[in-house]
PDB file of C-alpha atoms in Angstrom:
ATOM      1  CA  UNK A 612      -5.488  35.411  19.292  1.00 49.00           C
ATOM      2  CA  UNK A 613      -5.395  33.173  16.233  1.00 52.00           C
ATOM      3  CA  UNK A 614      -8.455  32.796  14.060  1.00 50.00           C
ATOM      4  CA  UNK A 615      -9.075  29.176  15.065  1.00 53.00           C
ATOM      5  CA  UNK A 616      -8.816  29.970  18.792  1.00 61.00           C
ATOM      6  CA  UNK A 617     -11.296  32.821  18.581  1.00 63.00           C
ATOM      7  CA  UNK A 618     -14.459  32.163  20.655  1.00 60.00           C
ATOM      8  CA  UNK A 619     -17.440  31.448  18.452  1.00 59.00           C
ATOM      9  CA  UNK A 620     -19.548  34.018  20.315  1.00 59.00           C
ATOM     10  CA  UNK A 621     -17.198  36.744  19.083  1.00 62.00           C
ATOM     11  CA  UNK A 622     -17.541  35.902  15.430  1.00 63.00           C
ATOM     12  CA  UNK A 623     -21.098  34.602  15.237  1.00 67.00           C
ATOM     13  CA  UNK A 624     -23.744  36.978  13.961  1.00 70.00           C
ATOM     14  CA  UNK A 625     -27.281  36.277  15.077  1.00 66.00           C
ATOM     15  CA  UNK A 626     -30.401  38.421  14.827  1.00 71.00           C
ATOM     16  CA  UNK A 627     -28.692  40.435  12.095  1.00 76.00           C
ATOM     17  CA  UNK A 628     -25.926  41.837  14.277  1.00 82.00           C
ATOM     18  CA  UNK A 629     -22.767  40.632  16.028  1.00 85.00           C
ATOM     19  CA  UNK A 630     -23.433  38.671  19.219  1.00 86.00           C
ATOM     20  CA  UNK A 631     -21.557  41.164  21.367  1.00 88.00           C
ATOM     21  CA  UNK A 632     -23.729  44.056  20.249  1.00 90.00           C
ATOM     22  CA  UNK A 633     -26.850  41.949  20.709  1.00 90.00           C
ATOM     23  CA  UNK A 634     -25.737  41.157  24.260  1.00 92.00           C
ATOM     24  CA  UNK A 635     -25.213  44.843  25.056  1.00 95.00           C
ATOM     25  CA  UNK A 636     -28.732  45.657  23.854  1.00 95.00           C
ATOM     26  CA  UNK A 637     -30.103  42.899  26.103  1.00 94.00           C
ATOM     27  CA  UNK A 638     -28.193  44.369  29.043  1.00 96.00           C
ATOM     28  CA  UNK A 639     -29.676  47.765  28.218  1.00 96.00           C
ATOM     29  CA  UNK A 640     -33.176  46.274  27.964  1.00 96.00           C
ATOM     30  CA  UNK A 641     -32.839  44.867  31.488  1.00 95.00           C
ATOM     31  CA  UNK A 642     -31.431  48.187  32.717  1.00 96.00           C
ATOM     32  CA  UNK A 643     -34.440  50.046  31.319  1.00 95.00           C
ATOM     33  CA  UNK A 644     -36.682  47.891  33.501  1.00 94.00           C
ATOM     34  CA  UNK A 645     -34.492  48.499  36.581  1.00 95.00           C
ATOM     35  CA  UNK A 646     -34.199  52.267  36.177  1.00 95.00           C
ATOM     36  CA  UNK A 647     -37.719  52.539  34.763  1.00 94.00           C
ATOM     37  CA  UNK A 648     -39.177  50.899  37.855  1.00 93.00           C
ATOM     38  CA  UNK A 649     -37.178  53.141  40.146  1.00 94.00           C
ATOM     39  CA  UNK A 650     -37.973  56.362  38.304  1.00 93.00           C
ATOM     40  CA  UNK A 651     -41.612  55.338  37.848  1.00 93.00           C
ATOM     41  CA  UNK A 652     -41.922  54.867  41.621  1.00 93.00           C
ATOM     42  CA  UNK A 653     -40.265  58.229  42.192  1.00 93.00           C
ATOM     43  CA  UNK A 654     -42.680  59.982  39.821  1.00 92.00           C
ATOM     44  CA  UNK A 655     -45.672  58.410  41.601  1.00 91.00           C
ATOM     45  CA  UNK A 656     -44.504  59.680  44.990  1.00 90.00           C
ATOM     46  CA  UNK A 657     -43.408  63.042  43.611  1.00 89.00           C
ATOM     47  CA  UNK A 658     -46.830  63.708  42.079  1.00 88.00           C
ATOM     48  CA  UNK A 659     -48.801  62.640  45.132  1.00 87.00           C
ATOM     49  CA  UNK A 660     -46.694  64.074  47.964  1.00 84.00           C
ATOM     50  CA  UNK A 661     -46.211  67.831  48.154  1.00 82.00           C
ATOM     51  CA  UNK A 662     -43.451  67.422  50.736  1.00 83.00           C
ATOM     52  CA  UNK A 663     -41.170  66.202  47.930  1.00 84.00           C
ATOM     53  CA  UNK A 664     -41.053  69.702  46.463  1.00 83.00           C
ATOM     54  CA  UNK A 665     -39.681  71.157  49.710  1.00 86.00           C
ATOM     55  CA  UNK A 666     -37.069  68.419  49.975  1.00 88.00           C
ATOM     56  CA  UNK A 667     -36.101  68.737  46.300  1.00 87.00           C
ATOM     57  CA  UNK A 668     -35.327  72.405  46.945  1.00 89.00           C
ATOM     58  CA  UNK A 669     -32.205  71.174  48.766  1.00 91.00           C
ATOM     59  CA  UNK A 670     -30.611  69.920  45.548  1.00 93.00           C
ATOM     60  CA  UNK A 671     -28.406  72.237  43.535  1.00 93.00           C
ATOM     61  CA  UNK A 672     -29.559  72.511  39.921  1.00 92.00           C
ATOM     62  CA  UNK A 673     -26.251  73.970  38.730  1.00 93.00           C
ATOM     63  CA  UNK A 674     -24.263  71.036  40.116  1.00 95.00           C
ATOM     64  CA  UNK A 675     -26.645  68.642  38.362  1.00 95.00           C
ATOM     65  CA  UNK A 676     -26.344  70.687  35.151  1.00 95.00           C
ATOM     66  CA  UNK A 677     -22.550  70.592  35.358  1.00 97.00           C
ATOM     67  CA  UNK A 678     -22.626  66.810  35.697  1.00 97.00           C
ATOM     68  CA  UNK A 679     -25.023  66.607  32.741  1.00 97.00           C
ATOM     69  CA  UNK A 680     -22.527  68.585  30.666  1.00 97.00           C
ATOM     70  CA  UNK A 681     -19.701  66.283  31.820  1.00 98.00           C
ATOM     71  CA  UNK A 682     -21.614  63.155  30.806  1.00 97.00           C
ATOM     72  CA  UNK A 683     -22.702  64.624  27.457  1.00 97.00           C
ATOM     73  CA  UNK A 684     -19.079  65.529  26.719  1.00 97.00           C
ATOM     74  CA  UNK A 685     -17.893  62.057  27.707  1.00 97.00           C
ATOM     75  CA  UNK A 686     -20.544  60.591  25.395  1.00 97.00           C
ATOM     76  CA  UNK A 687     -19.112  62.673  22.555  1.00 97.00           C
ATOM     77  CA  UNK A 688     -15.655  61.207  23.236  1.00 97.00           C
ATOM     78  CA  UNK A 689     -17.134  57.696  23.358  1.00 97.00           C
ATOM     79  CA  UNK A 690     -18.787  58.036  19.967  1.00 97.00           C
ATOM     80  CA  UNK A 691     -15.642  59.614  18.477  1.00 97.00           C
ATOM     81  CA  UNK A 692     -13.791  56.568  19.812  1.00 97.00           C
ATOM     82  CA  UNK A 693     -16.270  54.326  18.003  1.00 96.00           C
ATOM     83  CA  UNK A 694     -15.654  56.271  14.787  1.00 95.00           C
ATOM     84  CA  UNK A 695     -11.879  55.977  15.207  1.00 96.00           C
ATOM     85  CA  UNK A 696     -12.208  52.223  15.819  1.00 95.00           C
ATOM     86  CA  UNK A 697     -14.205  51.796  12.625  1.00 93.00           C
ATOM     87  CA  UNK A 698     -11.475  53.642  10.768  1.00 94.00           C
ATOM     88  CA  UNK A 699      -9.029  51.104  12.197  1.00 94.00           C
ATOM     89  CA  UNK A 700      -7.264  53.704  14.340  1.00 95.00           C
ATOM     90  CA  UNK A 701      -6.885  51.816  17.635  1.00 96.00           C
ATOM     91  CA  UNK A 702      -4.594  54.317  19.426  1.00 96.00           C
ATOM     92  CA  UNK A 703      -6.993  57.193  18.691  1.00 97.00           C
ATOM     93  CA  UNK A 704      -9.955  55.087  19.832  1.00 97.00           C
ATOM     94  CA  UNK A 705      -8.069  54.285  23.067  1.00 97.00           C
ATOM     95  CA  UNK A 706      -7.312  57.985  23.586  1.00 97.00           C
ATOM     96  CA  UNK A 707     -11.014  58.813  23.202  1.00 97.00           C
ATOM     97  CA  UNK A 708     -11.908  56.086  25.687  1.00 97.00           C
ATOM     98  CA  UNK A 709      -9.439  57.497  28.212  1.00 98.00           C
ATOM     99  CA  UNK A 710     -11.058  60.921  27.790  1.00 98.00           C
ATOM    100  CA  UNK A 711     -14.467  59.295  28.345  1.00 98.00           C
ATOM    101  CA  UNK A 712     -13.019  57.629  31.436  1.00 98.00           C
ATOM    102  CA  UNK A 713     -11.871  61.060  32.631  1.00 97.00           C
ATOM    103  CA  UNK A 714     -15.405  62.371  32.192  1.00 97.00           C
ATOM    104  CA  UNK A 715     -16.707  59.553  34.373  1.00 98.00           C
ATOM    105  CA  UNK A 716     -14.100  60.361  36.994  1.00 98.00           C
ATOM    106  CA  UNK A 717     -15.045  64.056  37.100  1.00 98.00           C
ATOM    107  CA  UNK A 718     -18.708  63.060  37.369  1.00 98.00           C
ATOM    108  CA  UNK A 719     -17.954  60.833  40.362  1.00 98.00           C
ATOM    109  CA  UNK A 720     -15.797  63.458  42.072  1.00 98.00           C
ATOM    110  CA  UNK A 721     -18.561  66.044  41.759  1.00 98.00           C
ATOM    111  CA  UNK A 722     -21.054  63.490  43.064  1.00 97.00           C
ATOM    112  CA  UNK A 723     -18.825  62.688  46.033  1.00 97.00           C
ATOM    113  CA  UNK A 724     -18.498  66.377  46.912  1.00 97.00           C
ATOM    114  CA  UNK A 725     -22.232  66.892  46.464  1.00 96.00           C
ATOM    115  CA  UNK A 726     -23.151  63.912  48.655  1.00 96.00           C
ATOM    116  CA  UNK A 727     -20.676  64.936  51.362  1.00 96.00           C
ATOM    117  CA  UNK A 728     -22.297  68.348  51.479  1.00 95.00           C
ATOM    118  CA  UNK A 729     -25.800  66.886  51.626  1.00 95.00           C
ATOM    119  CA  UNK A 730     -24.895  64.438  54.404  1.00 96.00           C
ATOM    120  CA  UNK A 731     -23.180  67.174  56.419  1.00 96.00           C
ATOM    121  CA  UNK A 732     -26.454  69.124  56.249  1.00 94.00           C
ATOM    122  CA  UNK A 733     -28.369  66.151  57.628  1.00 94.00           C
ATOM    123  CA  UNK A 734     -29.848  64.916  54.344  1.00 94.00           C
ATOM    124  CA  UNK A 735     -29.166  61.201  54.616  1.00 94.00           C
ATOM    125  CA  UNK A 736     -30.630  58.076  53.043  1.00 93.00           C
ATOM    126  CA  UNK A 737     -33.172  57.777  55.844  1.00 92.00           C
ATOM    127  CA  UNK A 738     -33.915  61.461  56.500  1.00 92.00           C
ATOM    128  CA  UNK A 739     -36.873  61.597  54.089  1.00 91.00           C
ATOM    129  CA  UNK A 740     -38.532  59.624  51.294  1.00 90.00           C
ATOM    130  CA  UNK A 741     -37.216  62.119  48.743  1.00 93.00           C
ATOM    131  CA  UNK A 742     -33.636  61.623  49.844  1.00 94.00           C
ATOM    132  CA  UNK A 743     -34.137  57.836  49.942  1.00 94.00           C
ATOM    133  CA  UNK A 744     -35.025  58.038  46.256  1.00 95.00           C
ATOM    134  CA  UNK A 745     -32.287  60.586  45.587  1.00 95.00           C
ATOM    135  CA  UNK A 746     -29.485  58.437  47.013  1.00 97.00           C
ATOM    136  CA  UNK A 747     -30.871  55.184  45.592  1.00 96.00           C
ATOM    137  CA  UNK A 748     -31.343  56.493  42.048  1.00 96.00           C
ATOM    138  CA  UNK A 749     -28.156  58.560  41.899  1.00 96.00           C
ATOM    139  CA  UNK A 750     -26.196  55.834  43.715  1.00 97.00           C
ATOM    140  CA  UNK A 751     -27.370  53.094  41.349  1.00 97.00           C
ATOM    141  CA  UNK A 752     -26.481  55.356  38.433  1.00 97.00           C
ATOM    142  CA  UNK A 753     -23.036  56.060  39.928  1.00 97.00           C
ATOM    143  CA  UNK A 754     -22.437  52.296  40.236  1.00 97.00           C
ATOM    144  CA  UNK A 755     -23.161  52.012  36.509  1.00 98.00           C
ATOM    145  CA  UNK A 756     -20.705  54.829  35.833  1.00 98.00           C
ATOM    146  CA  UNK A 757     -18.011  52.969  37.832  1.00 98.00           C
ATOM    147  CA  UNK A 758     -18.747  49.681  36.005  1.00 97.00           C
ATOM    148  CA  UNK A 759     -18.537  51.475  32.655  1.00 97.00           C
ATOM    149  CA  UNK A 760     -15.224  53.073  33.595  1.00 98.00           C
ATOM    150  CA  UNK A 761     -13.674  49.736  34.594  1.00 98.00           C
ATOM    151  CA  UNK A 762     -14.779  48.064  31.343  1.00 97.00           C
ATOM    152  CA  UNK A 763     -13.661  51.116  29.359  1.00 97.00           C
ATOM    153  CA  UNK A 764     -10.161  50.956  30.829  1.00 97.00           C
ATOM    154  CA  UNK A 765      -9.894  47.278  29.844  1.00 97.00           C
ATOM    155  CA  UNK A 766     -11.222  47.924  26.318  1.00 97.00           C
ATOM    156  CA  UNK A 767      -8.853  50.887  25.877  1.00 97.00           C
ATOM    157  CA  UNK A 768      -5.870  48.685  26.776  1.00 96.00           C
ATOM    158  CA  UNK A 769      -6.579  46.292  23.894  1.00 95.00           C
ATOM    159  CA  UNK A 770      -7.737  49.011  21.498  1.00 96.00           C
ATOM    160  CA  UNK A 771      -4.399  50.792  22.000  1.00 95.00           C
ATOM    161  CA  UNK A 772      -2.720  47.755  20.395  1.00 95.00           C
ATOM    162  CA  UNK A 773      -5.277  47.757  17.559  1.00 94.00           C
ATOM    163  CA  UNK A 774      -6.951  44.628  18.947  1.00 92.00           C
ATOM    164  CA  UNK A 775     -10.640  43.827  19.453  1.00 91.00           C
ATOM    165  CA  UNK A 776     -11.729  47.206  18.117  1.00 93.00           C
ATOM    166  CA  UNK A 777     -15.375  46.130  17.887  1.00 91.00           C
ATOM    167  CA  UNK A 778     -15.475  46.344  21.703  1.00 94.00           C
ATOM    168  CA  UNK A 779     -15.082  50.140  21.489  1.00 96.00           C
ATOM    169  CA  UNK A 780     -18.572  50.415  20.016  1.00 95.00           C
ATOM    170  CA  UNK A 781     -20.015  48.026  22.615  1.00 96.00           C
ATOM    171  CA  UNK A 782     -18.755  49.944  25.643  1.00 97.00           C
ATOM    172  CA  UNK A 783     -19.819  53.143  23.844  1.00 97.00           C
ATOM    173  CA  UNK A 784     -23.432  51.948  23.566  1.00 97.00           C
ATOM    174  CA  UNK A 785     -23.438  51.115  27.276  1.00 97.00           C
ATOM    175  CA  UNK A 786     -21.935  54.507  28.162  1.00 98.00           C
ATOM    176  CA  UNK A 787     -24.525  56.389  26.094  1.00 97.00           C
ATOM    177  CA  UNK A 788     -27.228  54.534  27.995  1.00 97.00           C
ATOM    178  CA  UNK A 789     -25.694  55.645  31.308  1.00 97.00           C
ATOM    179  CA  UNK A 790     -25.737  59.212  29.927  1.00 97.00           C
ATOM    180  CA  UNK A 791     -29.341  58.739  28.833  1.00 96.00           C
ATOM    181  CA  UNK A 792     -30.434  57.687  32.328  1.00 97.00           C
ATOM    182  CA  UNK A 793     -28.828  60.825  33.749  1.00 97.00           C
ATOM    183  CA  UNK A 794     -30.671  62.947  31.180  1.00 96.00           C
ATOM    184  CA  UNK A 795     -33.881  61.882  32.966  1.00 95.00           C
ATOM    185  CA  UNK A 796     -32.479  61.885  36.502  1.00 96.00           C
ATOM    186  CA  UNK A 797     -31.360  65.508  36.142  1.00 95.00           C
ATOM    187  CA  UNK A 798     -34.813  67.094  35.688  1.00 93.00           C
ATOM    188  CA  UNK A 799     -36.436  64.675  38.119  1.00 93.00           C
ATOM    189  CA  UNK A 800     -34.030  65.240  41.012  1.00 93.00           C
ATOM    190  CA  UNK A 801     -32.682  68.723  40.351  1.00 92.00           C
ATOM    191  CA  UNK A 802     -35.205  70.772  38.344  1.00 89.00           C
ATOM    192  CA  UNK A 803     -38.716  69.733  39.415  1.00 79.00           C
ATOM    193  CA  UNK A 804     -39.040  71.626  42.704  1.00 72.00           C
TER     194      UNK A 804
ATOM    195  CA  UNK B 760     -27.598  34.378   9.720  1.00 36.00           C
ATOM    196  CA  UNK B 761     -24.603  32.271   8.874  1.00 36.00           C
ATOM    197  CA  UNK B 762     -21.694  31.619  11.165  1.00 33.00           C
ATOM    198  CA  UNK B 763     -18.376  33.220  10.385  1.00 36.00           C
ATOM    199  CA  UNK B 764     -15.864  30.483  10.854  1.00 35.00           C
ATOM    200  CA  UNK B 765     -12.878  32.760  10.832  1.00 35.00           C
ATOM    201  CA  UNK B 766     -11.852  35.941  12.576  1.00 37.00           C
ATOM    202  CA  UNK B 767     -12.310  39.235  10.759  1.00 41.00           C
ATOM    203  CA  UNK B 768      -9.173  40.019   8.829  1.00 36.00           C
ATOM    204  CA  UNK B 769      -8.765  43.592  10.026  1.00 39.00           C
ATOM    205  CA  UNK B 770     -10.138  46.142  12.404  1.00 41.00           C
ATOM    206  CA  UNK B 771     -12.591  47.690   9.977  1.00 42.00           C
ATOM    207  CA  UNK B 772     -14.424  44.416   9.381  1.00 41.00           C
ATOM    208  CA  UNK B 773     -14.434  43.668  13.102  1.00 42.00           C
ATOM    209  CA  UNK B 774     -16.672  46.634  13.724  1.00 44.00           C
ATOM    210  CA  UNK B 775     -19.326  45.533  11.257  1.00 45.00           C
ATOM    211  CA  UNK B 776     -20.286  41.975  11.896  1.00 45.00           C
ATOM    212  CA  UNK B 777     -23.592  42.742  10.220  1.00 53.00           C
ATOM    213  CA  UNK B 778     -21.802  43.810   7.079  1.00 50.00           C
ATOM    214  CA  UNK B 779     -22.875  47.465   7.266  1.00 54.00           C
ATOM    215  CA  UNK B 780     -20.666  50.431   8.021  1.00 64.00           C
ATOM    216  CA  UNK B 781     -22.117  52.787  10.600  1.00 70.00           C
ATOM    217  CA  UNK B 782     -23.085  56.153   9.140  1.00 77.00           C
ATOM    218  CA  UNK B 783     -21.266  58.734  11.225  1.00 84.00           C
ATOM    219  CA  UNK B 784     -23.041  62.088  11.342  1.00 88.00           C
ATOM    220  CA  UNK B 785     -21.309  65.270  12.501  1.00 93.00           C
ATOM    221  CA  UNK B 786     -21.033  64.343  16.179  1.00 95.00           C
ATOM    222  CA  UNK B 787     -19.710  67.717  17.302  1.00 96.00           C
ATOM    223  CA  UNK B 788     -22.737  69.437  15.767  1.00 96.00           C
ATOM    224  CA  UNK B 789     -25.081  67.011  17.578  1.00 96.00           C
ATOM    225  CA  UNK B 790     -23.166  67.601  20.803  1.00 97.00           C
ATOM    226  CA  UNK B 791     -23.597  71.376  20.437  1.00 97.00           C
ATOM    227  CA  UNK B 792     -27.346  70.949  19.869  1.00 97.00           C
ATOM    228  CA  UNK B 793     -27.477  68.821  23.039  1.00 97.00           C
ATOM    229  CA  UNK B 794     -25.712  71.602  24.945  1.00 97.00           C
ATOM    230  CA  UNK B 795     -28.207  74.188  23.678  1.00 97.00           C
ATOM    231  CA  UNK B 796     -31.026  71.903  24.854  1.00 96.00           C
ATOM    232  CA  UNK B 797     -29.307  71.580  28.228  1.00 95.00           C
ATOM    233  CA  UNK B 798     -29.192  75.379  28.574  1.00 95.00           C
ATOM    234  CA  UNK B 799     -32.912  75.562  27.687  1.00 94.00           C
ATOM    235  CA  UNK B 800     -33.709  72.962  30.359  1.00 93.00           C
ATOM    236  CA  UNK B 801     -31.841  75.075  32.923  1.00 92.00           C
ATOM    237  CA  UNK B 802     -33.294  78.448  31.919  1.00 92.00           C
ATOM    238  CA  UNK B 803     -36.912  77.271  31.488  1.00 89.00           C
ATOM    239  CA  UNK B 804     -37.591  76.572  35.185  1.00 86.00           C
ATOM    240  CA  UNK B 805     -36.135  79.995  36.108  1.00 85.00           C
ATOM    241  CA  UNK B 806     -39.366  81.519  34.739  1.00 86.00           C
ATOM    242  CA  UNK B 807     -41.222  79.604  37.473  1.00 84.00           C
ATOM    243  CA  UNK B 808     -44.202  78.840  35.235  1.00 87.00           C
ATOM    244  CA  UNK B 809     -45.280  75.222  35.794  1.00 83.00           C
ATOM    245  CA  UNK B 810     -46.077  74.370  32.180  1.00 88.00           C
ATOM    246  CA  UNK B 811     -42.852  75.974  30.937  1.00 89.00           C
ATOM    247  CA  UNK B 812     -40.873  73.975  33.521  1.00 86.00           C
ATOM    248  CA  UNK B 813     -42.551  70.730  32.446  1.00 85.00           C
ATOM    249  CA  UNK B 814     -41.925  71.370  28.758  1.00 88.00           C
ATOM    250  CA  UNK B 815     -38.366  72.664  29.084  1.00 88.00           C
ATOM    251  CA  UNK B 816     -37.253  70.105  31.669  1.00 87.00           C
ATOM    252  CA  UNK B 817     -39.046  66.906  30.669  1.00 90.00           C
ATOM    253  CA  UNK B 818     -39.922  67.643  27.044  1.00 93.00           C
ATOM    254  CA  UNK B 819     -36.330  68.658  26.354  1.00 93.00           C
ATOM    255  CA  UNK B 820     -35.082  65.581  28.278  1.00 94.00           C
ATOM    256  CA  UNK B 821     -37.099  63.363  25.932  1.00 95.00           C
ATOM    257  CA  UNK B 822     -35.650  65.142  22.871  1.00 96.00           C
ATOM    258  CA  UNK B 823     -32.102  64.862  24.277  1.00 96.00           C
ATOM    259  CA  UNK B 824     -32.621  61.157  25.045  1.00 95.00           C
ATOM    260  CA  UNK B 825     -33.865  60.488  21.519  1.00 95.00           C
ATOM    261  CA  UNK B 826     -30.920  62.407  20.016  1.00 96.00           C
ATOM    262  CA  UNK B 827     -28.439  60.349  22.065  1.00 96.00           C
ATOM    263  CA  UNK B 828     -30.183  57.065  21.194  1.00 95.00           C
ATOM    264  CA  UNK B 829     -30.419  57.920  17.493  1.00 95.00           C
ATOM    265  CA  UNK B 830     -27.082  59.586  16.836  1.00 94.00           C
ATOM    266  CA  UNK B 831     -24.721  58.135  19.444  1.00 95.00           C
ATOM    267  CA  UNK B 832     -26.225  54.664  20.017  1.00 95.00           C
ATOM    268  CA  UNK B 833     -27.356  54.384  16.366  1.00 93.00           C
ATOM    269  CA  UNK B 834     -30.572  52.697  17.447  1.00 93.00           C
ATOM    270  CA  UNK B 835     -32.339  53.477  14.172  1.00 90.00           C
ATOM    271  CA  UNK B 836     -29.580  51.685  12.259  1.00 89.00           C
ATOM    272  CA  UNK B 837     -29.789  48.560  14.417  1.00 89.00           C
ATOM    273  CA  UNK B 838     -32.026  45.690  13.275  1.00 89.00           C
ATOM    274  CA  UNK B 839     -35.725  46.091  14.092  1.00 89.00           C
ATOM    275  CA  UNK B 840     -35.251  43.442  16.738  1.00 88.00           C
ATOM    276  CA  UNK B 841     -33.481  46.015  18.944  1.00 92.00           C
ATOM    277  CA  UNK B 842     -36.260  48.571  18.606  1.00 92.00           C
ATOM    278  CA  UNK B 843     -38.859  45.932  19.515  1.00 93.00           C
ATOM    279  CA  UNK B 844     -36.757  44.837  22.475  1.00 93.00           C
ATOM    280  CA  UNK B 845     -36.433  48.367  23.851  1.00 94.00           C
ATOM    281  CA  UNK B 846     -40.096  49.160  23.106  1.00 94.00           C
ATOM    282  CA  UNK B 847     -41.182  46.025  24.986  1.00 95.00           C
ATOM    283  CA  UNK B 848     -39.271  47.043  28.116  1.00 95.00           C
ATOM    284  CA  UNK B 849     -40.775  50.535  27.918  1.00 93.00           C
ATOM    285  CA  UNK B 850     -44.268  49.031  27.676  1.00 95.00           C
ATOM    286  CA  UNK B 851     -43.522  46.876  30.740  1.00 93.00           C
ATOM    287  CA  UNK B 852     -42.447  50.019  32.552  1.00 92.00           C
ATOM    288  CA  UNK B 853     -45.752  51.711  31.697  1.00 93.00           C
ATOM    289  CA  UNK B 854     -47.664  48.601  32.806  1.00 94.00           C
ATOM    290  CA  UNK B 855     -45.845  48.680  36.130  1.00 92.00           C
ATOM    291  CA  UNK B 856     -46.696  52.359  36.514  1.00 92.00           C
ATOM    292  CA  UNK B 857     -50.363  51.882  35.595  1.00 92.00           C
ATOM    293  CA  UNK B 858     -50.679  48.865  37.880  1.00 92.00           C
ATOM    294  CA  UNK B 859     -49.185  50.406  40.995  1.00 91.00           C
ATOM    295  CA  UNK B 860     -49.940  54.131  40.607  1.00 89.00           C
ATOM    296  CA  UNK B 861     -53.496  53.993  42.033  1.00 86.00           C
ATOM    297  CA  UNK B 862     -52.190  52.326  45.195  1.00 85.00           C
ATOM    298  CA  UNK B 863     -49.523  54.980  45.690  1.00 84.00           C
ATOM    299  CA  UNK B 864     -51.181  58.092  44.351  1.00 85.00           C
ATOM    300  CA  UNK B 865     -54.755  57.730  45.607  1.00 84.00           C
ATOM    301  CA  UNK B 866     -55.490  58.337  49.272  1.00 83.00           C
ATOM    302  CA  UNK B 867     -59.129  57.278  49.381  1.00 84.00           C
ATOM    303  CA  UNK B 868     -61.764  55.508  47.320  1.00 83.00           C
ATOM    304  CA  UNK B 869     -65.059  53.699  47.657  1.00 84.00           C
ATOM    305  CA  UNK B 870     -65.245  52.518  51.283  1.00 83.00           C
ATOM    306  CA  UNK B 871     -61.520  52.774  51.876  1.00 82.00           C
ATOM    307  CA  UNK B 872     -59.145  55.393  53.131  1.00 84.00           C
ATOM    308  CA  UNK B 873     -55.384  55.254  53.407  1.00 80.00           C
ATOM    309  CA  UNK B 874     -54.213  55.472  57.013  1.00 79.00           C
ATOM    310  CA  UNK B 875     -51.304  57.883  57.443  1.00 71.00           C
ATOM    311  CA  UNK B 876     -48.176  56.143  58.736  1.00 70.00           C
ATOM    312  CA  UNK B 877     -47.967  58.521  61.703  1.00 69.00           C
ATOM    313  CA  UNK B 878     -51.391  57.343  62.913  1.00 62.00           C
ATOM    314  CA  UNK B 879     -50.430  53.679  62.616  1.00 61.00           C
ATOM    315  CA  UNK B 880     -47.287  54.280  64.656  1.00 61.00           C
ATOM    316  CA  UNK B 881     -49.202  56.264  67.260  1.00 62.00           C
ATOM    317  CA  UNK B 882     -51.706  53.434  67.847  1.00 59.00           C
ATOM    318  CA  UNK B 883     -50.913  51.129  70.820  1.00 58.00           C
ATOM    319  CA  UNK B 884     -49.341  47.811  69.841  1.00 56.00           C
ATOM    320  CA  UNK B 885     -52.148  45.932  71.532  1.00 48.00           C
ATOM    321  CA  UNK B 886     -54.684  47.496  69.139  1.00 49.00           C
ATOM    322  CA  UNK B 887     -52.832  46.254  66.107  1.00 46.00           C
ATOM    323  CA  UNK B 888     -52.652  42.737  67.552  1.00 44.00           C
ATOM    324  CA  UNK B 889     -56.401  42.618  68.263  1.00 47.00           C
ATOM    325  CA  UNK B 890     -57.557  43.903  64.871  1.00 42.00           C
TER     326      UNK B 890
END
């Protein structure tokens, strides 16, 4: 894209940072309220209903831990992609984003297997309040993982050609937030029994 | 802040619209620390001591979250505006919790008692209509 045709929102810098980065932080701020409300409600019920402990015993801590490791590793790739983009190395940044994408894919595959197993054992969305929270929180998080993967694939396509490298950092910030949410979901859903 | 009326000339400038290069710490080292913390959060609950579980699971989760926000999201290097924005949403979250927790977590109070759902369902429909 030529300099004159470049959208003003891409080049403008308000609030002391590029508009794109500012927008991502606003998205994250709204996400904190969404996930915060959900997790806050879960904590209230968890602390006041003993039956949650018995239901939580049906989750597998090691599967949750594996997925935590997968997301942490994908976050490492995302931030290495950001570093590569700042060094002007688009192909390397794209490669890192593809690896991050792979991490998201593994996470979703594990989640699919885990959910299939739970459903086959009769633990469905409506079987108990705990599992209502479990599927809602983990499902909402999984939707964010899918959204991040789609955006990441698009960003990687342009980064590969050394274009729009600033976007690598933006999708990275979003991905780290998705990782951060899981960091709290893991102990809440898998450890506290 | 002024408007940039032309596109950044190369990739390096594109990444720093605020004119500052991001300081990149040793990410692999941070990642390894995060993994150690993950192992602690798994092993802690195995001791089956409530306080140890709380500290190793939730305390460690808070440390991990801060490490990710600081080192991967570079939140401390962002303008103060971002910190205030995030802090405001966290305060709203706490307000929501404080405002609704008594309704959810308390089962009785002065001249009121929460009716279990099972009892409400067991009552004849006619009763509910009359009261």
